[in-house]
Coordinates of C-alpha atoms and ligand atoms in Angstrom, one line a residue:
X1 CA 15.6 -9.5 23.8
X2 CA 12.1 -10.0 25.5
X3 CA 10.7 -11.6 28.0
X4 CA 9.1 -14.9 27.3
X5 CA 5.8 -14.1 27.3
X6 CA 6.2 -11.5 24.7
X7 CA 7.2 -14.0 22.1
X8 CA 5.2 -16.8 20.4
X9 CA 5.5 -19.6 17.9
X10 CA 2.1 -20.7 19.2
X11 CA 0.0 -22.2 16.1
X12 CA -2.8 -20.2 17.4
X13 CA -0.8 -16.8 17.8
X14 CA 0.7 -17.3 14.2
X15 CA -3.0 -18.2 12.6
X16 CA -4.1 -14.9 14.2
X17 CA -1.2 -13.2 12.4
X18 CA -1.1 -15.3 9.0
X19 CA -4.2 -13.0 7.7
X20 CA -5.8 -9.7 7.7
X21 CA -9.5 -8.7 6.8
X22 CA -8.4 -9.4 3.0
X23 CA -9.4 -12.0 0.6
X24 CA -5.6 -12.7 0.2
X25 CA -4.3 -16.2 1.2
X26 CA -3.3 -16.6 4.6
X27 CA 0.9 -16.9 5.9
X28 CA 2.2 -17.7 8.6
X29 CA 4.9 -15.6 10.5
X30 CA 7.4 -17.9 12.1
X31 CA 7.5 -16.3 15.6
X32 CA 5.2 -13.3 16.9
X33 CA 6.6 -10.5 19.0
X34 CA 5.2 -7.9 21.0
X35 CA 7.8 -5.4 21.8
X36 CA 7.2 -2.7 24.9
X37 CA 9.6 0.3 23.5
X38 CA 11.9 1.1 20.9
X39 CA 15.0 0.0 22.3
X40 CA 13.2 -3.3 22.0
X41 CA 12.6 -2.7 18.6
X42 CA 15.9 -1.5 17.6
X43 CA 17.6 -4.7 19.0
X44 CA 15.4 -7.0 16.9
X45 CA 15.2 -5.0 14.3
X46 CA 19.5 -5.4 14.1
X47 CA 19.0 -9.0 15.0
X48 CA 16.8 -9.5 11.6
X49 CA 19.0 -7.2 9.6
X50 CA 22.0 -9.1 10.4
X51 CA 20.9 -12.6 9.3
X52 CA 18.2 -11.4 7.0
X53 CA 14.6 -12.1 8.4
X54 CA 12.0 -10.7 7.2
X55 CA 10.3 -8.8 9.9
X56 CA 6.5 -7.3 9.4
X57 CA 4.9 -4.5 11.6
X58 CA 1.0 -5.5 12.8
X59 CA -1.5 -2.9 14.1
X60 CA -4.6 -4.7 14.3
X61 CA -4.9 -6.9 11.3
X62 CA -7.8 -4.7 9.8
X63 CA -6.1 -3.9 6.4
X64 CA -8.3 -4.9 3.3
X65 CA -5.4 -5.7 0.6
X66 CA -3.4 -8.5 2.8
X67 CA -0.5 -5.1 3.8
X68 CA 0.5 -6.9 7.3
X69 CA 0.7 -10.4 5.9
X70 CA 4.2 -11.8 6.3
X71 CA 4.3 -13.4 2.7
X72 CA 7.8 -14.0 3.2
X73 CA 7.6 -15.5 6.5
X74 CA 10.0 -14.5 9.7
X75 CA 9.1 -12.5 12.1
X76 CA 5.5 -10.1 13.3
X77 CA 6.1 -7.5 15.3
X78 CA 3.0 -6.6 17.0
X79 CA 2.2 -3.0 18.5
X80 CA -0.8 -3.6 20.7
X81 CA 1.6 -3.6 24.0
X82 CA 2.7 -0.3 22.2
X83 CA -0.2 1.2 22.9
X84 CA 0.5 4.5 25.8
X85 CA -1.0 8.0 24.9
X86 CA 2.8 10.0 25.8
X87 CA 1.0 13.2 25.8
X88 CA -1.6 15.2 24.8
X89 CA -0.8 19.0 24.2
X90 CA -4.5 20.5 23.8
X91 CA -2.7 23.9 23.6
X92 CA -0.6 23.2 20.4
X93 CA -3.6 20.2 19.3
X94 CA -1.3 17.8 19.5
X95 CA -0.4 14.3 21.2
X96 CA 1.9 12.3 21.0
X97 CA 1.4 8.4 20.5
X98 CA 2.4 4.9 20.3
X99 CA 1.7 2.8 17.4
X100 CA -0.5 0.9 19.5
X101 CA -2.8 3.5 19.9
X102 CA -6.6 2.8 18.5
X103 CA -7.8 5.3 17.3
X104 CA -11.4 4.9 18.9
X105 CA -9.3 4.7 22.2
X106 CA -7.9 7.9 21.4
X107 CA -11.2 10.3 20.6
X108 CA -12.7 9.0 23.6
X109 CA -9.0 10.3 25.9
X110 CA -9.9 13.4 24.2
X111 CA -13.5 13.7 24.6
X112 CA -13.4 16.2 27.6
X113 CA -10.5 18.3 25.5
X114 CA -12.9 19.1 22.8
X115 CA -10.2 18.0 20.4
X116 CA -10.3 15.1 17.6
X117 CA -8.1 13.2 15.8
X118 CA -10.3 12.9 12.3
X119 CA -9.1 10.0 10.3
X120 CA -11.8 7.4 10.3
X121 CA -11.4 4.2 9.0
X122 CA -13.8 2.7 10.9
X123 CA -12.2 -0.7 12.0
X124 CA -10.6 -0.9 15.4
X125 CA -7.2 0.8 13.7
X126 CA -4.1 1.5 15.1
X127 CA -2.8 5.0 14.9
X128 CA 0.5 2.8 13.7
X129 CA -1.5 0.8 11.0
X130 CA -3.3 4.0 9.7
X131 CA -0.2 5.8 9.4
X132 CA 1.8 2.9 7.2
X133 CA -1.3 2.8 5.0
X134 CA -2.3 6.3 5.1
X135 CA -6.0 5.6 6.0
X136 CA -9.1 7.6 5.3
X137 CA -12.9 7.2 5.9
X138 CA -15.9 9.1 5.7
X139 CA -14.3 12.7 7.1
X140 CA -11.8 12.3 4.9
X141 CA -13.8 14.6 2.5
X142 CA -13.3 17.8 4.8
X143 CA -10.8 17.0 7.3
X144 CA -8.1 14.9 5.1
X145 CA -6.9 11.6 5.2
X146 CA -3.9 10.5 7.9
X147 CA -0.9 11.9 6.0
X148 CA -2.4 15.3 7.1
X149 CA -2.0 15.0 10.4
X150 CA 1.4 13.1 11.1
X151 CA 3.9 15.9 12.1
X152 CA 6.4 13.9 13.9
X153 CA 7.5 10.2 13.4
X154 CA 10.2 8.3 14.8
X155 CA 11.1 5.0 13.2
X156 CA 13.4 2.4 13.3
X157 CA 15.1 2.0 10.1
X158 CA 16.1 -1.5 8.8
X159 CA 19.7 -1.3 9.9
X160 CA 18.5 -0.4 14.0
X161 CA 19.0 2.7 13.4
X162 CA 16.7 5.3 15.0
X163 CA 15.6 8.0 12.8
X164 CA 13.2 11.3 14.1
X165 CA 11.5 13.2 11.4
X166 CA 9.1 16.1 11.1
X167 CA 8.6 18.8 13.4
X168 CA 5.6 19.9 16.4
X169 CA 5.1 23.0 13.7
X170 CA 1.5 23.1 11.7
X171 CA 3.8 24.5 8.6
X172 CA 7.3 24.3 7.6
X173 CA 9.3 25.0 4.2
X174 CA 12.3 23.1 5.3
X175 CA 14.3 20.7 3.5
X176 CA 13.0 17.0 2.4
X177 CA 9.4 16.1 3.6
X178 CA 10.3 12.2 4.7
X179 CA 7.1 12.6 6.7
X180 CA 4.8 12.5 3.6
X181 CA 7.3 9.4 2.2
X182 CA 7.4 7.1 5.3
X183 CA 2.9 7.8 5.9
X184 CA 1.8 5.3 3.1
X185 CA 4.9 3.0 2.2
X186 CA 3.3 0.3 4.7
X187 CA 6.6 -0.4 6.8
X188 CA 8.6 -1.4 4.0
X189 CA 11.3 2.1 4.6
X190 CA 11.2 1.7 8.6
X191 CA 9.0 0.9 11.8
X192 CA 6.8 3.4 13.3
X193 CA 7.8 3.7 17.1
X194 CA 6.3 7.1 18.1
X195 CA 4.3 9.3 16.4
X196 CA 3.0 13.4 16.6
X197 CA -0.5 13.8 15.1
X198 CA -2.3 16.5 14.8
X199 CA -5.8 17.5 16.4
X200 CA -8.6 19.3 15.3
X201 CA -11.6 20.9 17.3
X202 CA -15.0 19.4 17.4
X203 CA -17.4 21.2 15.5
X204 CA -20.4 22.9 17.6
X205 CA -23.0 21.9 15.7
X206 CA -23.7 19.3 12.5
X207 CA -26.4 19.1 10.5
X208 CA -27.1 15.5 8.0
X209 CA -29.6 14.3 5.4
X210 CA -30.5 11.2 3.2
X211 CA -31.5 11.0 -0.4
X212 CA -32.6 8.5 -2.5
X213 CA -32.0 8.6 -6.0
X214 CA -33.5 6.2 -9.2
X215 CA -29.9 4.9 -10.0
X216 CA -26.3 5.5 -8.5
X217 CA -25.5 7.4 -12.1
X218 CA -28.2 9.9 -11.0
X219 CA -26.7 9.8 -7.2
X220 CA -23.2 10.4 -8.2
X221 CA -23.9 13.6 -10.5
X222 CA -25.4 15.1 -6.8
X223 CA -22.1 14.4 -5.3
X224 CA -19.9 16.2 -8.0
X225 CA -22.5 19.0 -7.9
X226 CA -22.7 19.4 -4.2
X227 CA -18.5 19.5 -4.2
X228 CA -18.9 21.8 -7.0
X229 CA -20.8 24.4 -5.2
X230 CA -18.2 24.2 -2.7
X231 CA -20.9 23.1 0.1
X232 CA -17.8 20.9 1.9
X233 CA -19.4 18.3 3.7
X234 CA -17.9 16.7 6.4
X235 CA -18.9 13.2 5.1
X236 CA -20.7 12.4 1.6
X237 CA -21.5 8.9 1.3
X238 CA -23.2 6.7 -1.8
X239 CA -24.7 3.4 -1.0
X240 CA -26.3 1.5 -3.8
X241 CA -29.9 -0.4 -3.0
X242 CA -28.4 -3.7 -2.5
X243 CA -26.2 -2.1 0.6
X244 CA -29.3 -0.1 1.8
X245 CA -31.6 -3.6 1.4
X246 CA -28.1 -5.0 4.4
X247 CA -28.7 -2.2 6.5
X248 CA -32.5 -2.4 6.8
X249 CA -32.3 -6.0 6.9
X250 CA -29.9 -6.2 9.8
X251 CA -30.3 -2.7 11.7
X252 CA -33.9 -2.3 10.6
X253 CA -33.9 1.5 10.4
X254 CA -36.6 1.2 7.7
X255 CA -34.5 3.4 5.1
X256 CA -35.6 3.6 1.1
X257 CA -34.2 1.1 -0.7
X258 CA -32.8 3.0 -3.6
X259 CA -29.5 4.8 -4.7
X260 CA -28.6 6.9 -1.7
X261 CA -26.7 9.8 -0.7
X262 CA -25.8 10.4 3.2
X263 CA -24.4 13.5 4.1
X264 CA -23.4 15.3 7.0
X265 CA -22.1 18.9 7.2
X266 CA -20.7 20.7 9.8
X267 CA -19.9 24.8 11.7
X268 CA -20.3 27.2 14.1
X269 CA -24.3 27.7 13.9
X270 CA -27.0 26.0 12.9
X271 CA -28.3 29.0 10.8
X272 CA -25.1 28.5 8.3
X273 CA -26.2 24.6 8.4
X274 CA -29.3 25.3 7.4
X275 CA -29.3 27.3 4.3
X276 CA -26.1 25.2 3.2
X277 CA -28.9 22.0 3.6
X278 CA -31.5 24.5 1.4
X279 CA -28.6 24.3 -1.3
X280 CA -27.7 20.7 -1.4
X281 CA -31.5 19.5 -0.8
X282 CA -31.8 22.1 -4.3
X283 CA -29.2 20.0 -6.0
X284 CA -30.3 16.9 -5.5
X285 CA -33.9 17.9 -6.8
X286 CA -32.7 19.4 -9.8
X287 CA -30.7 16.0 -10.4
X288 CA -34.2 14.7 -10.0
X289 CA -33.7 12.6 -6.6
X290 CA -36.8 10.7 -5.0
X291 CA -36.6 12.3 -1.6
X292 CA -34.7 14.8 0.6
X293 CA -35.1 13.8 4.0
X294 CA -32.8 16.8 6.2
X295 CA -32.5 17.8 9.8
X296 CA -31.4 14.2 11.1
X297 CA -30.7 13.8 14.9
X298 CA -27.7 12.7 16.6
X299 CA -29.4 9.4 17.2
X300 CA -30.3 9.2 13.7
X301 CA -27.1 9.9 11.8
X302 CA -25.4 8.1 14.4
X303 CA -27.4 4.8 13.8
X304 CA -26.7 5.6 10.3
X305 CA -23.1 6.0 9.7
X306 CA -22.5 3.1 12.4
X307 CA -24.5 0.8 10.1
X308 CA -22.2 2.4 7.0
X309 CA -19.0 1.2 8.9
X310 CA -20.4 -2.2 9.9
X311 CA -21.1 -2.3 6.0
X312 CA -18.2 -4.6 5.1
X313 CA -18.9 -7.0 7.8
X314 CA -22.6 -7.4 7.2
X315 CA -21.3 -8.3 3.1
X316 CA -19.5 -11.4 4.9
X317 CA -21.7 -12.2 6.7
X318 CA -24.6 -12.2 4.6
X319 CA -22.4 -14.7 2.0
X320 CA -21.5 -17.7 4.4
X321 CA -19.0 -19.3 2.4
X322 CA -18.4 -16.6 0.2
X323 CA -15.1 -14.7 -0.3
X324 CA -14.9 -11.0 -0.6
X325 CA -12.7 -8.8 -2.6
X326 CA -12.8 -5.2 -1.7
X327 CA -12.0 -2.7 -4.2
X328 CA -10.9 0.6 -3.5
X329 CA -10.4 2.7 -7.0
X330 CA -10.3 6.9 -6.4
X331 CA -10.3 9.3 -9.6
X332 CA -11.0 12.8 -9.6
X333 CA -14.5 14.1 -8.7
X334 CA -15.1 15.0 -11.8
X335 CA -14.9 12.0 -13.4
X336 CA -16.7 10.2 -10.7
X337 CA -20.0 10.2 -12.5
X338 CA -18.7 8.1 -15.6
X339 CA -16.2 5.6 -12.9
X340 CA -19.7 4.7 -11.0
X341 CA -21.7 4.7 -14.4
X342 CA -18.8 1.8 -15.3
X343 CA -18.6 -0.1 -11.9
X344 CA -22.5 -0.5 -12.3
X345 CA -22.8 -1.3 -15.8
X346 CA -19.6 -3.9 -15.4
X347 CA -20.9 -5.6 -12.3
X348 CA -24.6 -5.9 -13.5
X349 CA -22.9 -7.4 -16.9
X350 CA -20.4 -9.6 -14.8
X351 CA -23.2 -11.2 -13.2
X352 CA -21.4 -11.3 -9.6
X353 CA -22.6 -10.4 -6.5
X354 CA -21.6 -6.8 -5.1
X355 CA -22.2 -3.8 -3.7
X356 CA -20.9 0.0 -4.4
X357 CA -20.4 1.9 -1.4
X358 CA -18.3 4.7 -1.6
X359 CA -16.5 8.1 0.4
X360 CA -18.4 9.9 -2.7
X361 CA -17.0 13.4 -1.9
X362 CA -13.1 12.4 -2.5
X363 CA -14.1 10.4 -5.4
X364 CA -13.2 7.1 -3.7
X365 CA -15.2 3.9 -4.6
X366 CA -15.8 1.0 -2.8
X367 CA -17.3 -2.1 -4.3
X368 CA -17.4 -5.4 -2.7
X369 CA -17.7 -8.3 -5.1
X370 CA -18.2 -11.5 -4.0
X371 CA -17.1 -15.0 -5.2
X372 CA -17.5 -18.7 -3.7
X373 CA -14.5 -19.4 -1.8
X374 CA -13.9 -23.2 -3.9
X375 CA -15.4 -21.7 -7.3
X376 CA -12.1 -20.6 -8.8
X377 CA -14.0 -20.1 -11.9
X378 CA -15.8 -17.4 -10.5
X379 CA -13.0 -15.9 -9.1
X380 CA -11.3 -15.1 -11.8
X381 CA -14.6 -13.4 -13.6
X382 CA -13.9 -11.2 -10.1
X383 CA -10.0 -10.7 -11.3
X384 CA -11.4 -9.8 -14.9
X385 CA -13.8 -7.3 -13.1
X386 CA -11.2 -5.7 -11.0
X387 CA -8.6 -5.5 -13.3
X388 CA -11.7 -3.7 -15.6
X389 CA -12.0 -0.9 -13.0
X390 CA -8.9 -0.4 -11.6
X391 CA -7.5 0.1 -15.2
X392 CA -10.6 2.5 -16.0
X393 CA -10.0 4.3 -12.6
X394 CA -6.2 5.2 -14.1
X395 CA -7.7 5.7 -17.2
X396 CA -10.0 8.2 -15.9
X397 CA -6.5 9.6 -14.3
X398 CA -7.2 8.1 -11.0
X399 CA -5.8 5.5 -8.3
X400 CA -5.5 2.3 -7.8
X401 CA -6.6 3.0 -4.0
X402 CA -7.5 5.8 -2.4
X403 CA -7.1 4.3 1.1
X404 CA -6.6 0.8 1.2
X405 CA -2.8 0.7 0.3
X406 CA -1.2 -1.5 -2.7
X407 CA -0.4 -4.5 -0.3
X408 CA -0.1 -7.3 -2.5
X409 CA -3.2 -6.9 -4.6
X410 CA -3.0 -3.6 -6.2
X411 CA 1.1 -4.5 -7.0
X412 CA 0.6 -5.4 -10.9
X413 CA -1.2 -1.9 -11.4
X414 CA 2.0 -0.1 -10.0
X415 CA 3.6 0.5 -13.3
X416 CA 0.8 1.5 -15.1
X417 CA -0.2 3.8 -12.5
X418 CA 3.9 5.3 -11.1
X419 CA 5.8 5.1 -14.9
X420 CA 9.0 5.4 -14.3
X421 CA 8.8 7.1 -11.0
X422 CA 8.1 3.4 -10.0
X423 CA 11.8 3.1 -10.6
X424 CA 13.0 5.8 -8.1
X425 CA 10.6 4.1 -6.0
X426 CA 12.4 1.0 -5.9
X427 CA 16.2 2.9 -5.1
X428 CA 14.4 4.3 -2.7
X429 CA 13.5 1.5 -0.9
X430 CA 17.0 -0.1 -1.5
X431 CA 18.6 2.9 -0.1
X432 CA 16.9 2.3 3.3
X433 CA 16.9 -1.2 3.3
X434 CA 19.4 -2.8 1.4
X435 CA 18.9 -6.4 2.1
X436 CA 15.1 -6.2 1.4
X437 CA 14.1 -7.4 5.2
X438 CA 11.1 -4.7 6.1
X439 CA 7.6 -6.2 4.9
X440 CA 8.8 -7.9 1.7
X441 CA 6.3 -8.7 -0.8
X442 CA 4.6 -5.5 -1.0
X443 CA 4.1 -2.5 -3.2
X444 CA 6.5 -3.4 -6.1
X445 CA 5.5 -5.8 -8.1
X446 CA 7.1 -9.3 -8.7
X447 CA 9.0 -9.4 -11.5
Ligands
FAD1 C1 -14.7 -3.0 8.4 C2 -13.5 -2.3 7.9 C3 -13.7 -1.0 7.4 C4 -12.6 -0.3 7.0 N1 -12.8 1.0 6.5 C5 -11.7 1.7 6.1 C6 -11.9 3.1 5.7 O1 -13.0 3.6 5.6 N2 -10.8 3.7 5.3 C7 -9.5 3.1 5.3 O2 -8.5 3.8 5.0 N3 -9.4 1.9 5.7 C8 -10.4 1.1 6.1 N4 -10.2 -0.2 6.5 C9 -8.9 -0.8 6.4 C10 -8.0 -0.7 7.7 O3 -8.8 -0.5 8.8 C11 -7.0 0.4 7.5 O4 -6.1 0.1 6.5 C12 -6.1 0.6 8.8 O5 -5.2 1.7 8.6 C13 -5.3 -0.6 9.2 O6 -4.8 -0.4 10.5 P1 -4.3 -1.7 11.4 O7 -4.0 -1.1 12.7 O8 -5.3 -2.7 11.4 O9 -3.0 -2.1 10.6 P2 -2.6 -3.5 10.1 O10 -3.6 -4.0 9.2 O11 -2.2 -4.4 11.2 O12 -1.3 -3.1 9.3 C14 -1.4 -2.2 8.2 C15 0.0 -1.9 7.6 O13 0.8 -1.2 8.6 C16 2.0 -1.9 8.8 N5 2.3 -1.6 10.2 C17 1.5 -1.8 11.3 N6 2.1 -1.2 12.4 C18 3.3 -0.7 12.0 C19 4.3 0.1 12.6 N7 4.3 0.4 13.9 N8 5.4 0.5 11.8 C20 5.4 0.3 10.5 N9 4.4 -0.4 9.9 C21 3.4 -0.9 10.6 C22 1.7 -3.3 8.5 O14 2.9 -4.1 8.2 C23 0.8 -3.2 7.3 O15 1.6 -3.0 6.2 C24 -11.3 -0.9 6.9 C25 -11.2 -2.2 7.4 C26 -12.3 -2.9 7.9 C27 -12.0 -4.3 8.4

């Protein structure tokens, strides 16, 4: 169905395939693939069905809850030979992709347009990836996570069968939304061959501050006031001392190291920047912060929300020999306040190693808690400690994950968090792939 050199049972090729970015245990696939188009896709795709392989789509491997590992063995597709920009249609803001696509790769194509595609997940993602796990990031705030801008997909479903969805229109009333159902279900209903996302313009002008606060409880009230005014930052990010201590340490920008807020808003002029900054510095000095420190440069905010990406790397590699789980609870803003107060007062009482970094504004929460790899007593005080906040979290009437996708470690929390809708879930999948071949092992949980 390919040529050769597009398919490997290489022990190095299937070790680079057997995990993601995850704590989760590594699997092998038993042969890689890398198809070139979706006639390619659609014949190996029919192969698998008919003698029942499993068959598991891979972007870049940068998923944090073990989504692309083929737990079930059989066969990896990989997209990065996928990877063509079809079109870009700066009149409608639109282009149209392959799941290969980075998404880096893809602002930079559009620099001289003007245009961006917003969804920021930081890692080197694939549009393909993001789409199947509906990723976010620090925009997400104000621009949206990824299921707001797919308007097109074409998959191939588990029996070969090619199916086109969605339309080039911003909005339509018209019949079933399978758009919304196939961005998030992490190619278990079909593979992503092509995709339409939308674009947005670059702002003109953007304006960002840092403040430090005694304690992320007093940091987190400032983010559910500054959403409450209705001062829409583009990015509103809380980073406990122990991240801020990472960054200095290995970027040496010489920040506070306290509770911090960064934020970043953006518009037309930086006279409406200005006096929305007057208002948020206001609310975080009636919360009581430390400092205010506004009117950041591009070089500055920059340097800063790079080092905020790079955050999950510098946790491993500050731990040599430790093992990383990444949490990724959301709940709604107003109950953020009490879901940090918990994560703090649970990890300081857990005695574990771990850090809170979080997308604030949408109420999402990061914290990375870290165990030895051999210690498996330790790692289940992390279990105990996840299971804690993730069941808080639905308590609170939130998520499991805000971004991350269930993959295989948010799967138990599935029927506490669905009901009974996990049910029609289930048909669901069944009714587009009977015999159980696209990414098996994920979402539902095992028994
Ligand atoms: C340092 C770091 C920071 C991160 N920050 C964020 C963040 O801020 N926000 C966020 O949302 N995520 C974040 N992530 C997680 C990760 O980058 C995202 O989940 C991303 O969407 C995964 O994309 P990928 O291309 O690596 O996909 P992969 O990890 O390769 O796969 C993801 C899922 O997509 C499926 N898949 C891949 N291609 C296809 C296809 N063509 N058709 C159907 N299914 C397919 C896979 O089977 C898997 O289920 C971060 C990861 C790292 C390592």
């Amino acid at each position: 169905m390919v040529e050769p050199s597009r398919f490997s049972v290489g022990d190095s090729v299937l070790d680079l395939h057997a995990k993601d970015q995850s704590h989760h245990l590594p699997q092998r696939p038993e042969v890689v693939i890398w198809p070139l188009d979706p006639s390619e896709v659609v014949a190996i795709v029919t192969y698998a069905n008919k003698h029942l392989i499993p068959i598991t789509g891979w972007g870049s491997g940068s998923s944090l809850e073990g989504n692309p590992i083929p737990v079930h063995k059989g066969i990896v597709l990989d997209f990065s030979r996928m990877n063509r920009i079809l079109s870009i249609r700066e009149e409608d803001f639109q282009a149209d992709v392959e799941p290969g696509v980075i998404y880096q790769d893809l602002n930079t194509q559009l620099r001289h347009t003007g245009l961006f595609f917003p969804p920021d997940p930081g890692a080197r993602a694939t549009i393909g990836g993001m789409i199947a796990n509906n990723a976010g990031g620090t925009r997400t705030v104000h621009y949206g996570s990824t299921k707001d801008y797919v308007l097109r997909l074409s998959t191939v479903l588990a029996n070969g069968e090619i199916m086109d969805m969605g339309s080039r229109v911003k909005k339509t009333s018209s019949a079933y939304d399978l758009i919304r159902l196939f961005v998030g279900s992490e190619g278990t209903l079909g593979i992503v061959v092509k995709a339409t996302i939308r674009l947005v313009g670059l702002p003109s002008e953007f304006s960002a501050a840092i403040s430090n606060f005694s304690s992320v409880e007093a940091a987190s009230r400032a983010v559910f006031e500054i959403i409450r005014a209705g001062l829409d930052p583009a990015a509103l990010e809380l980073l406990d001392s122990e991240c801020i201590k990472l960054i200095n340490q290995e970027k040496n920008i010489g920040l506070n190291a306290s509770p911090t807020l960064f934020m970043e808003f953006s518009g037309p002029t930086l006279n409406q920047l200005s006096e929305t900054m007057v208002l948020a510095q206001e609310i975080c000095e009636d919360i009581g912060c430390d400092a205010f420190r506004a009117g950041l440069g591009r070089e500055d905010r920059n340097r800063i929300f790079e080092a905020r990406h790079e955050l999950g790397e510098m946790v491993v590699r500050n731990h040599p020999g430790g093992r990383i789980r990444v949490m990724d609870m959301a709940v709604p803003i107003a109950a953020y306040p009490e879901m940090i107060a918990e994560s703090r007062q649970a990890l300081t009482a857990s005695g574990l190693s771990g850090y809170i970094f979080s997308h604030a504004g949408d109420g999402n929460i990061h914290i990375n808690v870290v165990g030895q790899k051999d210690d498996s007593k330790q790692w289940a005080q992390v279990d105990t400690l996840t299971d804690h906040l993730v069941l808080k979290a639905l308590e609170l009437e939130g998520t499991a994950t805000g971004e991350h996708g269930v993959g295989i470690g948010k799967r138990p929390f599935m029927k506490t968090e669905h009901g009974k809708s996990l049910e029609w879930m289930k048909r669901i999948k069944a009714l587009f792939d009977p015999n159980g071949i696209l990414n098996p092992g994920k979402i539902f949980p095992s028994s």
